[in-house]
């Protein structure tokens, strides 16, 4: 057991009970995202060659790091606790102040977090009419608008 702990670069905080249970430890890796905070380690996974700290192995994200990423890269203030990287995360867009629910994974991949602020957001008929007028384009049939991706009919 001592050899496994030494190879895993962890400091146990509780006594070893069994091979299949998780043991609370502190990761001693330099630059660990948890920075001395406890992490649960599955000893049998470490014995099979897995990294002890799931945060160092990039299999998990520290909740504080997740909140910072959502604020900085997604421009969203989370209004719920972080659960998982692939779950929708309720928050408020810092640009338009609307309620949004982006996935952290999408934000980390560079996708926008707010559907309302996106440049290709679908427009309602009223919004499309207003935008056409701003561009000094007056459609001949205001009801002819179908979608933002289909061409509208102009003056005839």
PDB file of C-alpha atoms in Angstrom, residues 28 81 143:
ATOM      1  CA  UNK A  28       0.994  16.399  -4.085  1.00  0.00           C
ATOM      2  CA  UNK A  81     -24.090  25.210  -8.360  1.00  0.00           C
ATOM      3  CA  UNK A 143     -45.592  39.020 -43.939  1.00  0.00           C
TER       4      UNK A 143
END
